[in-house]
PDB file of C-alpha atoms in Angstrom:
ATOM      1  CA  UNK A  11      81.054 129.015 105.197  1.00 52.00           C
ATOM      2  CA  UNK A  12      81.452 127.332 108.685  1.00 52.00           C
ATOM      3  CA  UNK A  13      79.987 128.711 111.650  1.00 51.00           C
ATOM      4  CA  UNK A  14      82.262 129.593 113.986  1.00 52.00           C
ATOM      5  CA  UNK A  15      80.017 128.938 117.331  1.00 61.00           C
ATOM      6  CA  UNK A  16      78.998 125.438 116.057  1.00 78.00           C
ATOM      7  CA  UNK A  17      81.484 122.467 116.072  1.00 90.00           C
ATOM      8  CA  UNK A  18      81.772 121.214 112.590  1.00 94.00           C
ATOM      9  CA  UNK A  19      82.892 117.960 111.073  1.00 96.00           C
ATOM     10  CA  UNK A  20      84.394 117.779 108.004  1.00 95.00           C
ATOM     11  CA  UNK A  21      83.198 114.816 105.671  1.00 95.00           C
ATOM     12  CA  UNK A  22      85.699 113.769 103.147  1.00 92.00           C
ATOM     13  CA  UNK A  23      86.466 111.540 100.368  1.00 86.00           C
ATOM     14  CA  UNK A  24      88.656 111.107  97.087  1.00 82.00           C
ATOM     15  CA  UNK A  25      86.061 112.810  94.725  1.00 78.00           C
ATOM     16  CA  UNK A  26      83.826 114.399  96.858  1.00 77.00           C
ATOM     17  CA  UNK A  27      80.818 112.985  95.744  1.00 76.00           C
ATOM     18  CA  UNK A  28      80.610 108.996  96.149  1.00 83.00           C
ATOM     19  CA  UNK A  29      81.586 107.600  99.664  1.00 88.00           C
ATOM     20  CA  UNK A  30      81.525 110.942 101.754  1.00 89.00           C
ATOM     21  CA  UNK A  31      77.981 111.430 100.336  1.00 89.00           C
ATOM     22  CA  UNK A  32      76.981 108.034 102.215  1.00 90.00           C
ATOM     23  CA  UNK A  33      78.910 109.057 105.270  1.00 93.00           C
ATOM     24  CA  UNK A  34      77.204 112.291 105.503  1.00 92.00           C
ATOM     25  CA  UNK A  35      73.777 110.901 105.635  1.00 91.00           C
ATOM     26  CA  UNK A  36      74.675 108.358 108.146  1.00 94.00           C
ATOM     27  CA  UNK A  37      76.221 110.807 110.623  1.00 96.00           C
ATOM     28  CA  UNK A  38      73.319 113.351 109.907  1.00 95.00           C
ATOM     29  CA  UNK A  39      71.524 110.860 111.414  1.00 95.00           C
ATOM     30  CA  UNK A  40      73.643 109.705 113.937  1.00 96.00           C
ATOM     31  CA  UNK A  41      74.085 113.579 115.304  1.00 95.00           C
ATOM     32  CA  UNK A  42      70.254 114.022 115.453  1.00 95.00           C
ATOM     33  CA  UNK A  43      69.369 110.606 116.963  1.00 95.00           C
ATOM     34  CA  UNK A  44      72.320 111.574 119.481  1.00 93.00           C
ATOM     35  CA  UNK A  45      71.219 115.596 119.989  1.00 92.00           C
ATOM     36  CA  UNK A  46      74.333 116.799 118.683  1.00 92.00           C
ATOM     37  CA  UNK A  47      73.944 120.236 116.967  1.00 91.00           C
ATOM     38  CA  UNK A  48      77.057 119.733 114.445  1.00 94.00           C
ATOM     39  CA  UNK A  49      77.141 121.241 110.647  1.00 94.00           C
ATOM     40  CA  UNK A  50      78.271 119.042 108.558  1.00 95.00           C
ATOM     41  CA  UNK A  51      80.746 119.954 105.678  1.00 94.00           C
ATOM     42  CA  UNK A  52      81.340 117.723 102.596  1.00 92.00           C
ATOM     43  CA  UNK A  53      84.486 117.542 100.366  1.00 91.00           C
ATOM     44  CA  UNK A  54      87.200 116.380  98.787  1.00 89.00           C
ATOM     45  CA  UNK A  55      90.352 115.121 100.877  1.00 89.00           C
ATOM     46  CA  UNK A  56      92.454 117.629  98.569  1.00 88.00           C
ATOM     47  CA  UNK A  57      90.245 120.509 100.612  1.00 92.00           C
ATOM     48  CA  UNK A  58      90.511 119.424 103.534  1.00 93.00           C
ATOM     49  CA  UNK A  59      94.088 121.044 104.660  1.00 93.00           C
ATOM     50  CA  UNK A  60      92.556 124.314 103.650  1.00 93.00           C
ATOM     51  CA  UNK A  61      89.281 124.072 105.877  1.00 93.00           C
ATOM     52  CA  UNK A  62      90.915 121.789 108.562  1.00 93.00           C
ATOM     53  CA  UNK A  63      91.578 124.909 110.920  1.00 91.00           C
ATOM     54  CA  UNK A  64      87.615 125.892 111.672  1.00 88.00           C
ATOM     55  CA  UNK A  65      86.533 122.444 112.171  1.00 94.00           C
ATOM     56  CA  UNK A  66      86.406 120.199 114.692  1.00 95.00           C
ATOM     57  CA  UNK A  67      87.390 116.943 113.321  1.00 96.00           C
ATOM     58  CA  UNK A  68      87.434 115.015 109.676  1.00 96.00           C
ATOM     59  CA  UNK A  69      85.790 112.045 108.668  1.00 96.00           C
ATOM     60  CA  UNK A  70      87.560 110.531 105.544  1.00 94.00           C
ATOM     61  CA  UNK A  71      86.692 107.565 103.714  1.00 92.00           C
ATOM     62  CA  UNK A  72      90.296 107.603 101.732  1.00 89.00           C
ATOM     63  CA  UNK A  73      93.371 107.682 103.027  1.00 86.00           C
ATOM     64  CA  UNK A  74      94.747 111.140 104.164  1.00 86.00           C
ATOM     65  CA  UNK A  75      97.445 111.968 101.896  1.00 82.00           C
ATOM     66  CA  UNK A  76      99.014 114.594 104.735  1.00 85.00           C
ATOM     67  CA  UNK A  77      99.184 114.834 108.333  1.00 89.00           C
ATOM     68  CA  UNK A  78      96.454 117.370 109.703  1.00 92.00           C
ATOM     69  CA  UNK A  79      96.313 119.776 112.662  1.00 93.00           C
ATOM     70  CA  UNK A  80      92.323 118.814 113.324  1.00 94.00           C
ATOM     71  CA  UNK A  81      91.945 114.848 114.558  1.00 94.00           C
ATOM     72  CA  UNK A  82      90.534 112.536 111.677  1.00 95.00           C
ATOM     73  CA  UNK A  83      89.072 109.445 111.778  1.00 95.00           C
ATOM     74  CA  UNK A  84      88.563 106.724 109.231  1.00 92.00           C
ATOM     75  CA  UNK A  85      85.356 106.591 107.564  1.00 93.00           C
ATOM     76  CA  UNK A  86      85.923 103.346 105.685  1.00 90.00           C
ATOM     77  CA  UNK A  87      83.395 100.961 108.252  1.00 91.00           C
ATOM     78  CA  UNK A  88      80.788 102.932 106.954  1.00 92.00           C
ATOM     79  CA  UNK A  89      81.507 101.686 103.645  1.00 89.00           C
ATOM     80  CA  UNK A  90      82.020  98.346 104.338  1.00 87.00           C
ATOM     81  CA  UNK A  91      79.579  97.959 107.141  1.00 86.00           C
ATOM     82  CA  UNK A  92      82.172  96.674 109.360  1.00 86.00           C
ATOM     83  CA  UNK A  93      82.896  98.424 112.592  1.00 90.00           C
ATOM     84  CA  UNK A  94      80.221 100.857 112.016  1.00 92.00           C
ATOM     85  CA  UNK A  95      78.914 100.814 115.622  1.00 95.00           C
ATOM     86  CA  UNK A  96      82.445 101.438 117.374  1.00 96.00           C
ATOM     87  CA  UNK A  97      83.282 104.538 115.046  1.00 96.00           C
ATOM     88  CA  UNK A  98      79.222 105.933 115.946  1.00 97.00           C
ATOM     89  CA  UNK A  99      80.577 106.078 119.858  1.00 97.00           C
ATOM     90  CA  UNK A 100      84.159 106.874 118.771  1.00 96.00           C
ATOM     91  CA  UNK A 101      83.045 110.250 116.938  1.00 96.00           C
ATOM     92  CA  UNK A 102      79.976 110.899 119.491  1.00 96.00           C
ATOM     93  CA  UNK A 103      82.758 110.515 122.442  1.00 95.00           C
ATOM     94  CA  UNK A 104      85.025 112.733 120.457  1.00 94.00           C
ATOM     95  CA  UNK A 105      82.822 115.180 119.330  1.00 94.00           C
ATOM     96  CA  UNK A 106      80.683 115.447 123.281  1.00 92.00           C
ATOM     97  CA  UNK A 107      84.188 115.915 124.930  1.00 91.00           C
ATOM     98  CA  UNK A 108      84.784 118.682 122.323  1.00 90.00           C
ATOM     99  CA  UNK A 109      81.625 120.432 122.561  1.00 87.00           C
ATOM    100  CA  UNK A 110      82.102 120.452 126.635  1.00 83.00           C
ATOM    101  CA  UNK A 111      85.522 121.766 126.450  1.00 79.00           C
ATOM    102  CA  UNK A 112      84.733 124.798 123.725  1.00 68.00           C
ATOM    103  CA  UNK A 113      81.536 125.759 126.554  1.00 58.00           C
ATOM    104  CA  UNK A 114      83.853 125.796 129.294  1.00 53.00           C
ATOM    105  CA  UNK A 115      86.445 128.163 127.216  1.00 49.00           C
ATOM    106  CA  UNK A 116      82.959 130.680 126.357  1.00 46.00           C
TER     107      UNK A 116
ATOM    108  CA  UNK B 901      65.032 100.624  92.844  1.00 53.00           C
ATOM    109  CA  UNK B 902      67.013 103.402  92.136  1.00 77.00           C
ATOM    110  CA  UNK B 903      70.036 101.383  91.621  1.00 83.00           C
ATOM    111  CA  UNK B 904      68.914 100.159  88.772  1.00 86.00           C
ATOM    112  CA  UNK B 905      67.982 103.021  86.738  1.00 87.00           C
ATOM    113  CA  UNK B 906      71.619 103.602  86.806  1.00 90.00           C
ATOM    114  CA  UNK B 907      72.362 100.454  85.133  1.00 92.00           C
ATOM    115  CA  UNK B 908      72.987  99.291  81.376  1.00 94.00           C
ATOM    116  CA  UNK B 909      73.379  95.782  80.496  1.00 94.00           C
ATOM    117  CA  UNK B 910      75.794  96.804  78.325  1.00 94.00           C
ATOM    118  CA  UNK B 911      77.860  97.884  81.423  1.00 96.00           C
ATOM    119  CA  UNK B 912      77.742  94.515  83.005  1.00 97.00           C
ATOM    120  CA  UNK B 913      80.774  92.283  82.352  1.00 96.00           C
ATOM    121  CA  UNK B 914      80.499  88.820  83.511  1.00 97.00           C
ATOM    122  CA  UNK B 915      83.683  86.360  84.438  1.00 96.00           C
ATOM    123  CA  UNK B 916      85.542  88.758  82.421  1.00 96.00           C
ATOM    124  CA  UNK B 917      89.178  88.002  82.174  1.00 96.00           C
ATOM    125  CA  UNK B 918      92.029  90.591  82.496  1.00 96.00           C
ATOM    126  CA  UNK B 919      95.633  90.610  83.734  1.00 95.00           C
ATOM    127  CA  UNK B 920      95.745  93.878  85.046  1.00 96.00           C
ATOM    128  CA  UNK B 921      94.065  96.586  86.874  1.00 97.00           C
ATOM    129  CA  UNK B 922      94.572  99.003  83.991  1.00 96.00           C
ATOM    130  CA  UNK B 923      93.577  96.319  81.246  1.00 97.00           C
ATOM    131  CA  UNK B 924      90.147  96.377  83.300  1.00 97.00           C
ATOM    132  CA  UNK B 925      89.892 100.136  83.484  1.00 97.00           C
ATOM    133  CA  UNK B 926      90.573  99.855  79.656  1.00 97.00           C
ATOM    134  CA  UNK B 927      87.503  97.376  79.012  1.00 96.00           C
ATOM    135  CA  UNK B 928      84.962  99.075  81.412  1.00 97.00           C
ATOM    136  CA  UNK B 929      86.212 102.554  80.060  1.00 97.00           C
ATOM    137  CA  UNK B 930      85.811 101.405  76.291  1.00 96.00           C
ATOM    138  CA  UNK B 931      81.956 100.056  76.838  1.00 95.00           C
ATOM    139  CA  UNK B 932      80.983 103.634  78.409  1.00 97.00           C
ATOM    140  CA  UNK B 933      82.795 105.630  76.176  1.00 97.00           C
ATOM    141  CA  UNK B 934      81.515 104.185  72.982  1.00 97.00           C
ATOM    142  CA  UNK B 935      77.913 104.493  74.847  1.00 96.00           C
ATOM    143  CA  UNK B 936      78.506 108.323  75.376  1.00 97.00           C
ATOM    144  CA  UNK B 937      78.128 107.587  79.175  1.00 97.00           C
ATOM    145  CA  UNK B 938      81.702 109.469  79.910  1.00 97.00           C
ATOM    146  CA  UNK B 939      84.475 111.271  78.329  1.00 97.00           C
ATOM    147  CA  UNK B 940      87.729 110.315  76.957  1.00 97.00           C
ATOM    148  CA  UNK B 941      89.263 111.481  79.976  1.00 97.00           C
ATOM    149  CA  UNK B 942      87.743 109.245  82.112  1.00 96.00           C
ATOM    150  CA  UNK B 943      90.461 106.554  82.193  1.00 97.00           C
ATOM    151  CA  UNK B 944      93.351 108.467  82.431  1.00 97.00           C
ATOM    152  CA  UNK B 945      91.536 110.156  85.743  1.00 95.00           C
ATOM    153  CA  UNK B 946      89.977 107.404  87.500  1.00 95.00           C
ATOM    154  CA  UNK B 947      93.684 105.306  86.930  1.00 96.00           C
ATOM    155  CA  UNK B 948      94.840 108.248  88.572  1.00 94.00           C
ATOM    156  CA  UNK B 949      92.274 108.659  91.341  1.00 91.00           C
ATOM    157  CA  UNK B 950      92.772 104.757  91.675  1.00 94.00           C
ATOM    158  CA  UNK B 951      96.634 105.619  91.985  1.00 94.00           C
ATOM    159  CA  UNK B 952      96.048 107.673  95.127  1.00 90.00           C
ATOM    160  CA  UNK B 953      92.900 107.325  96.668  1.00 89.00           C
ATOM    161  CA  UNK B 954      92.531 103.492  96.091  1.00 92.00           C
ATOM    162  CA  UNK B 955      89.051 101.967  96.468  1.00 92.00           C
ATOM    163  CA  UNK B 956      89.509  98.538  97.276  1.00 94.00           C
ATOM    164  CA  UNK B 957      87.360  97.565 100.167  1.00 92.00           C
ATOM    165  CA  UNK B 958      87.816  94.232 101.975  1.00 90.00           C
ATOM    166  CA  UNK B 959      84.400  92.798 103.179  1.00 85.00           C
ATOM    167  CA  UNK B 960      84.642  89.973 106.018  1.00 77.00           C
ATOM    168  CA  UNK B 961      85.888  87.617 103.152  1.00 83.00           C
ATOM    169  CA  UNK B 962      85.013  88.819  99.762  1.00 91.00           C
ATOM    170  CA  UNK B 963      86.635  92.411  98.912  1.00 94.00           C
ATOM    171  CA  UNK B 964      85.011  94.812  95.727  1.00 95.00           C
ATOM    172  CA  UNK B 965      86.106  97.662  94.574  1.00 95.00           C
ATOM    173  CA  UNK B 966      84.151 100.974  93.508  1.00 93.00           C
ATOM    174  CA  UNK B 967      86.654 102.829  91.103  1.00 94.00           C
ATOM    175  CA  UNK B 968      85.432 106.378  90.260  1.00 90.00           C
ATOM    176  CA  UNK B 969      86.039 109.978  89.753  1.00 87.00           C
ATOM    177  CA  UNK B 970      85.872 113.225  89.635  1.00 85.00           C
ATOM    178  CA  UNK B 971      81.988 114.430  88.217  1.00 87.00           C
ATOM    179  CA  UNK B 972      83.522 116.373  85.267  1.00 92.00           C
ATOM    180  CA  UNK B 973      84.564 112.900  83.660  1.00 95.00           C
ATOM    181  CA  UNK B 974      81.379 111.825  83.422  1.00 94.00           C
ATOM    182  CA  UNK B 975      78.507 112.699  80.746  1.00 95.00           C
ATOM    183  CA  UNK B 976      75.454 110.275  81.895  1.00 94.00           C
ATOM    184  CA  UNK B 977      75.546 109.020  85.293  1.00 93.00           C
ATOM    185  CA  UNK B 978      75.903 105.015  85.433  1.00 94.00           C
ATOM    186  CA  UNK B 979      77.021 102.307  87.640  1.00 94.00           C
ATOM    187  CA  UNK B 980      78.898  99.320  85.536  1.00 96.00           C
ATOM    188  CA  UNK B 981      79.789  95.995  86.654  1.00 97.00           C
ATOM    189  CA  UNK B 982      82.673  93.458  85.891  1.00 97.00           C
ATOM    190  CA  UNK B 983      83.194  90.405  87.847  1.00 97.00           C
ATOM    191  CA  UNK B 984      86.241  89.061  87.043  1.00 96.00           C
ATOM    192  CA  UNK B 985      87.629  85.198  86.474  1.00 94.00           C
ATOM    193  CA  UNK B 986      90.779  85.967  88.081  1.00 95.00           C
ATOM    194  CA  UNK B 987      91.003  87.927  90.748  1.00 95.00           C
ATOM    195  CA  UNK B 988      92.402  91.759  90.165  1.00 97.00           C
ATOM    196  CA  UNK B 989      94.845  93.546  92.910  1.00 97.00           C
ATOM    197  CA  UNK B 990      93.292  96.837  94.242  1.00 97.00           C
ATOM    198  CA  UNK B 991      94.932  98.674  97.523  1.00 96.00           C
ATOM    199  CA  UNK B 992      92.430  99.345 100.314  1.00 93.00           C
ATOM    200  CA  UNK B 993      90.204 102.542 100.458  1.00 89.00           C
ATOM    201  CA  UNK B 994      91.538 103.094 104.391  1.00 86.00           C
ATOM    202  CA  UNK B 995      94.798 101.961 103.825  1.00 88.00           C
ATOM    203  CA  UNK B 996      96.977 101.671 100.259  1.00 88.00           C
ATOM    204  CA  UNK B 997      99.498  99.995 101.700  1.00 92.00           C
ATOM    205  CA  UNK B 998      97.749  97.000 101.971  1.00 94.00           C
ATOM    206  CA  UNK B 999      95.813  95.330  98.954  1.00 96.00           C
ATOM    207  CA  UNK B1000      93.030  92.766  98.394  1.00 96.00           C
ATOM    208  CA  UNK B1001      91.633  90.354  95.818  1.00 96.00           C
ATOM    209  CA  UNK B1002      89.263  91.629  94.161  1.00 97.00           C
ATOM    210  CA  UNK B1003      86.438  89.317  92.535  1.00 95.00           C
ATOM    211  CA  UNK B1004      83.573  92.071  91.675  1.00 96.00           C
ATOM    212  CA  UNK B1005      84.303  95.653  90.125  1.00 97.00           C
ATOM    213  CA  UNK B1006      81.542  98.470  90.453  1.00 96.00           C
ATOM    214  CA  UNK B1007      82.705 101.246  88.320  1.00 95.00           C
ATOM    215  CA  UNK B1008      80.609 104.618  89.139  1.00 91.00           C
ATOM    216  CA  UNK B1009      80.147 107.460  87.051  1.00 92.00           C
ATOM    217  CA  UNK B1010      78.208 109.890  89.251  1.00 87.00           C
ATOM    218  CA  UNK B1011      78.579 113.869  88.295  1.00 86.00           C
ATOM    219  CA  UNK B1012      75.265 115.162  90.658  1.00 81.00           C
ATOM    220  CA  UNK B1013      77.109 114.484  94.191  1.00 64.00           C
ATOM    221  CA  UNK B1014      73.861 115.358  96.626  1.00 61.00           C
ATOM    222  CA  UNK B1015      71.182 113.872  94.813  1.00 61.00           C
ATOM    223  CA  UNK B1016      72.671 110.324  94.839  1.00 69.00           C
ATOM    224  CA  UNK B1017      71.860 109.192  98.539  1.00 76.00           C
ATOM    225  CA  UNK B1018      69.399 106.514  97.365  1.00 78.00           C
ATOM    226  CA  UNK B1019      71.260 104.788  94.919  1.00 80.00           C
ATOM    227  CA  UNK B1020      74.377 104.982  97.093  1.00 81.00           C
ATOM    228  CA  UNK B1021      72.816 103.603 100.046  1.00 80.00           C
ATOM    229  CA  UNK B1022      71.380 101.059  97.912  1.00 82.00           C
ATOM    230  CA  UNK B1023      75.227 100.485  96.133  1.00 86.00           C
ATOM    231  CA  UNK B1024      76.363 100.035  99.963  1.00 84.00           C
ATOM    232  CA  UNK B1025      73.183  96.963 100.580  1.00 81.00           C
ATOM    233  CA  UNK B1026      74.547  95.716  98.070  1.00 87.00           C
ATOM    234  CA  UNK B1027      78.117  95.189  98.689  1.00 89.00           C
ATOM    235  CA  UNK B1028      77.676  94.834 102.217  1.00 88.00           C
ATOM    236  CA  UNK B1029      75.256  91.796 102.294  1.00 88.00           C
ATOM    237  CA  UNK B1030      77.474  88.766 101.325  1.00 89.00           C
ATOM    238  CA  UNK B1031      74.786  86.801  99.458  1.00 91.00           C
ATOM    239  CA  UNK B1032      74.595  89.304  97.012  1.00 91.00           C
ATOM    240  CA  UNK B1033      78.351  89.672  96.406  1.00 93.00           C
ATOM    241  CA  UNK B1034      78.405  86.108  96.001  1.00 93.00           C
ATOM    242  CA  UNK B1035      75.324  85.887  93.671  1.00 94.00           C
ATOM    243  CA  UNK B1036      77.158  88.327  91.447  1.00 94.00           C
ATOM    244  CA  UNK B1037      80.814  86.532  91.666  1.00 94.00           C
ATOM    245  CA  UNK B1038      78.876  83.176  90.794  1.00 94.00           C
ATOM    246  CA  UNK B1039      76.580  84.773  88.148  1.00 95.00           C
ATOM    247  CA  UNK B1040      76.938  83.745  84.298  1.00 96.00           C
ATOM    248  CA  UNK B1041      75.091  86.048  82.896  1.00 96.00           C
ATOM    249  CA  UNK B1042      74.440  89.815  82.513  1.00 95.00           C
ATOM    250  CA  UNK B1043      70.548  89.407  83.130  1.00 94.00           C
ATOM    251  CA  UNK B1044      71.473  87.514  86.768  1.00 94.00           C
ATOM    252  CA  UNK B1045      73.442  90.768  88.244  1.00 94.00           C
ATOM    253  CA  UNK B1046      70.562  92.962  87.355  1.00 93.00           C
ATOM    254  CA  UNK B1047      68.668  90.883  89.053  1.00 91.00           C
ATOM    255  CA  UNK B1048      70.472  90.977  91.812  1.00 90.00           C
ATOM    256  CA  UNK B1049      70.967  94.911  92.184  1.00 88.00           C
ATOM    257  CA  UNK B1050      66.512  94.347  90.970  1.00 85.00           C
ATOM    258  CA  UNK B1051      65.944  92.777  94.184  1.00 79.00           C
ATOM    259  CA  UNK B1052      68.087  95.324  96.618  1.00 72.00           C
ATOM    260  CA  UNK B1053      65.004  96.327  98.087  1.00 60.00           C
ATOM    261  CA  UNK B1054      62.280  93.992  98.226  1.00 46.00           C
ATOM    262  CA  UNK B1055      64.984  92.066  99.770  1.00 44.00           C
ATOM    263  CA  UNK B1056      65.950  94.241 102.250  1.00 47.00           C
ATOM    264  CA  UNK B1057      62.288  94.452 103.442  1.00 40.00           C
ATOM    265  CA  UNK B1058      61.697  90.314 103.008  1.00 36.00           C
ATOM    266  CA  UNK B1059      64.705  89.359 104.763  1.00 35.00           C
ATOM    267  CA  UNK B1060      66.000  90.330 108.289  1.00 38.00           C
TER     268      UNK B1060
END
């Protein structure tokens, strides 16, 4: 299950298995060309309300069918290609302020 | 070339004509059912997956659409293809309260979710490079779109 002392990011799509697969290896790459020690978690949007509370923030591809406690951010310019550089710096900003504040609180 | 292991000519429907977004579900179900590629309860599900997690994507200006569904639906893995004469309505992946035109359909049937990265990646050159989209909305026959998702790669490498 998630890690607790790691931020995690939860990946989601419709099915769990098409679009969200492509967005996790793009942000698996993103984290590790950026240094970013974040787990990954993949799965369907349906999940996400009941693994929202442990993780940092949510990627979906699809729209989210409920409002959610954790921020999310629309995946879909990784699909279509378009806007893919401004959502790289808008999760990397998201997720660097995050991991500073959660040090500061240890 | 992974992409195209996944494909069947018998999958590929070119300047197909339909009136509706269900009438298409209907044709590309009936080819991959009577193939054994899925199971009869694929069309009722991805309608209903289409219903509320919509898949329409609007490129700069083409839009395609990649209906699919949950893995249980699905007996062989496969990716079909319809382009369509007249354009079907298909609400946007980010956003189903707006819709788009859609020209080209790529229907997935995928049941082994972490194992796909290649062909997806490859699915996503595909729709993301306009000449390709194009080639496929302009094709007239089901050998040209497999030669189109044939060339993904080389392509890729050739090009810029």
């Amino acid at each position: 299950m998630i890690d607790l002392n790691r931020a995690s990011v939860l990946v989601a799509c419709g099915a769990g298995i098409a679009t969200s697969t492509v967005v996790m290896d793009h942000l698996e790459e993103l984290f590790k060309k950026e240094n970013l020690d974040v787990l990954l978690v993949q799965c369907k949007i349906a999940e996400v309300a009941s693994l929202q509370s442990e993780a940092a923030l949510i990627v979906s591809t699809t729209i989210l069918p409920t409002s959610y406690v954790t921020p999310a951010l629309n995946a879909a310019p990784y699909i279509s290609g378009i806007g893919m550089e401004e959502l790289d710096k808008e999760i990397i900003g998201y997720l660097k302020a995050y991991l500073n504040t959660s040090t500061v609180k240890m | 070339m992974a992409l195209v292991s996944f494909m069947d000519e018998s999958l590929i429907k070119v300047e197909l004509e339909v009136e509706s977004q269900n009438e298409l579900f209907q044709m590309m179900f009936q080819e991959a059912y009577k193939k054994g590629y899925v199971k009869d309860t694929y069309l009722e599900k991805i309608k209903e997956r289409e219903a509320i997690f919509p898949t329409g994507l609007c490129m700069s200006d083409y839009s395609v659409a990649i209906p699919h569904t949950d893995p249980e639906h699905v007996i062989e893995q496969f990716i079909a293809v319809a382009t369509l004469k007249k354009p079907v309505t298909f609400s946007l992946m980010e956003d189903s309260t707006k819709t788009t035109d859609v020209h080209v359909v790529l229907m997935l049937g995928l049941n082994q979710p972490h194992s796909q990265i290649e062909v997806l990646q490859e699915l996503m050159q595909v729709i993301q490079i306009k000449e390709n989209v194009l080639g496929m909305i302009h094709a007239k026959s089901e050998q040209e779109i497999l030669g189109i998702f044939g060339n993904i790669n080389s392509a890729m490498i050739g090009g810029d």
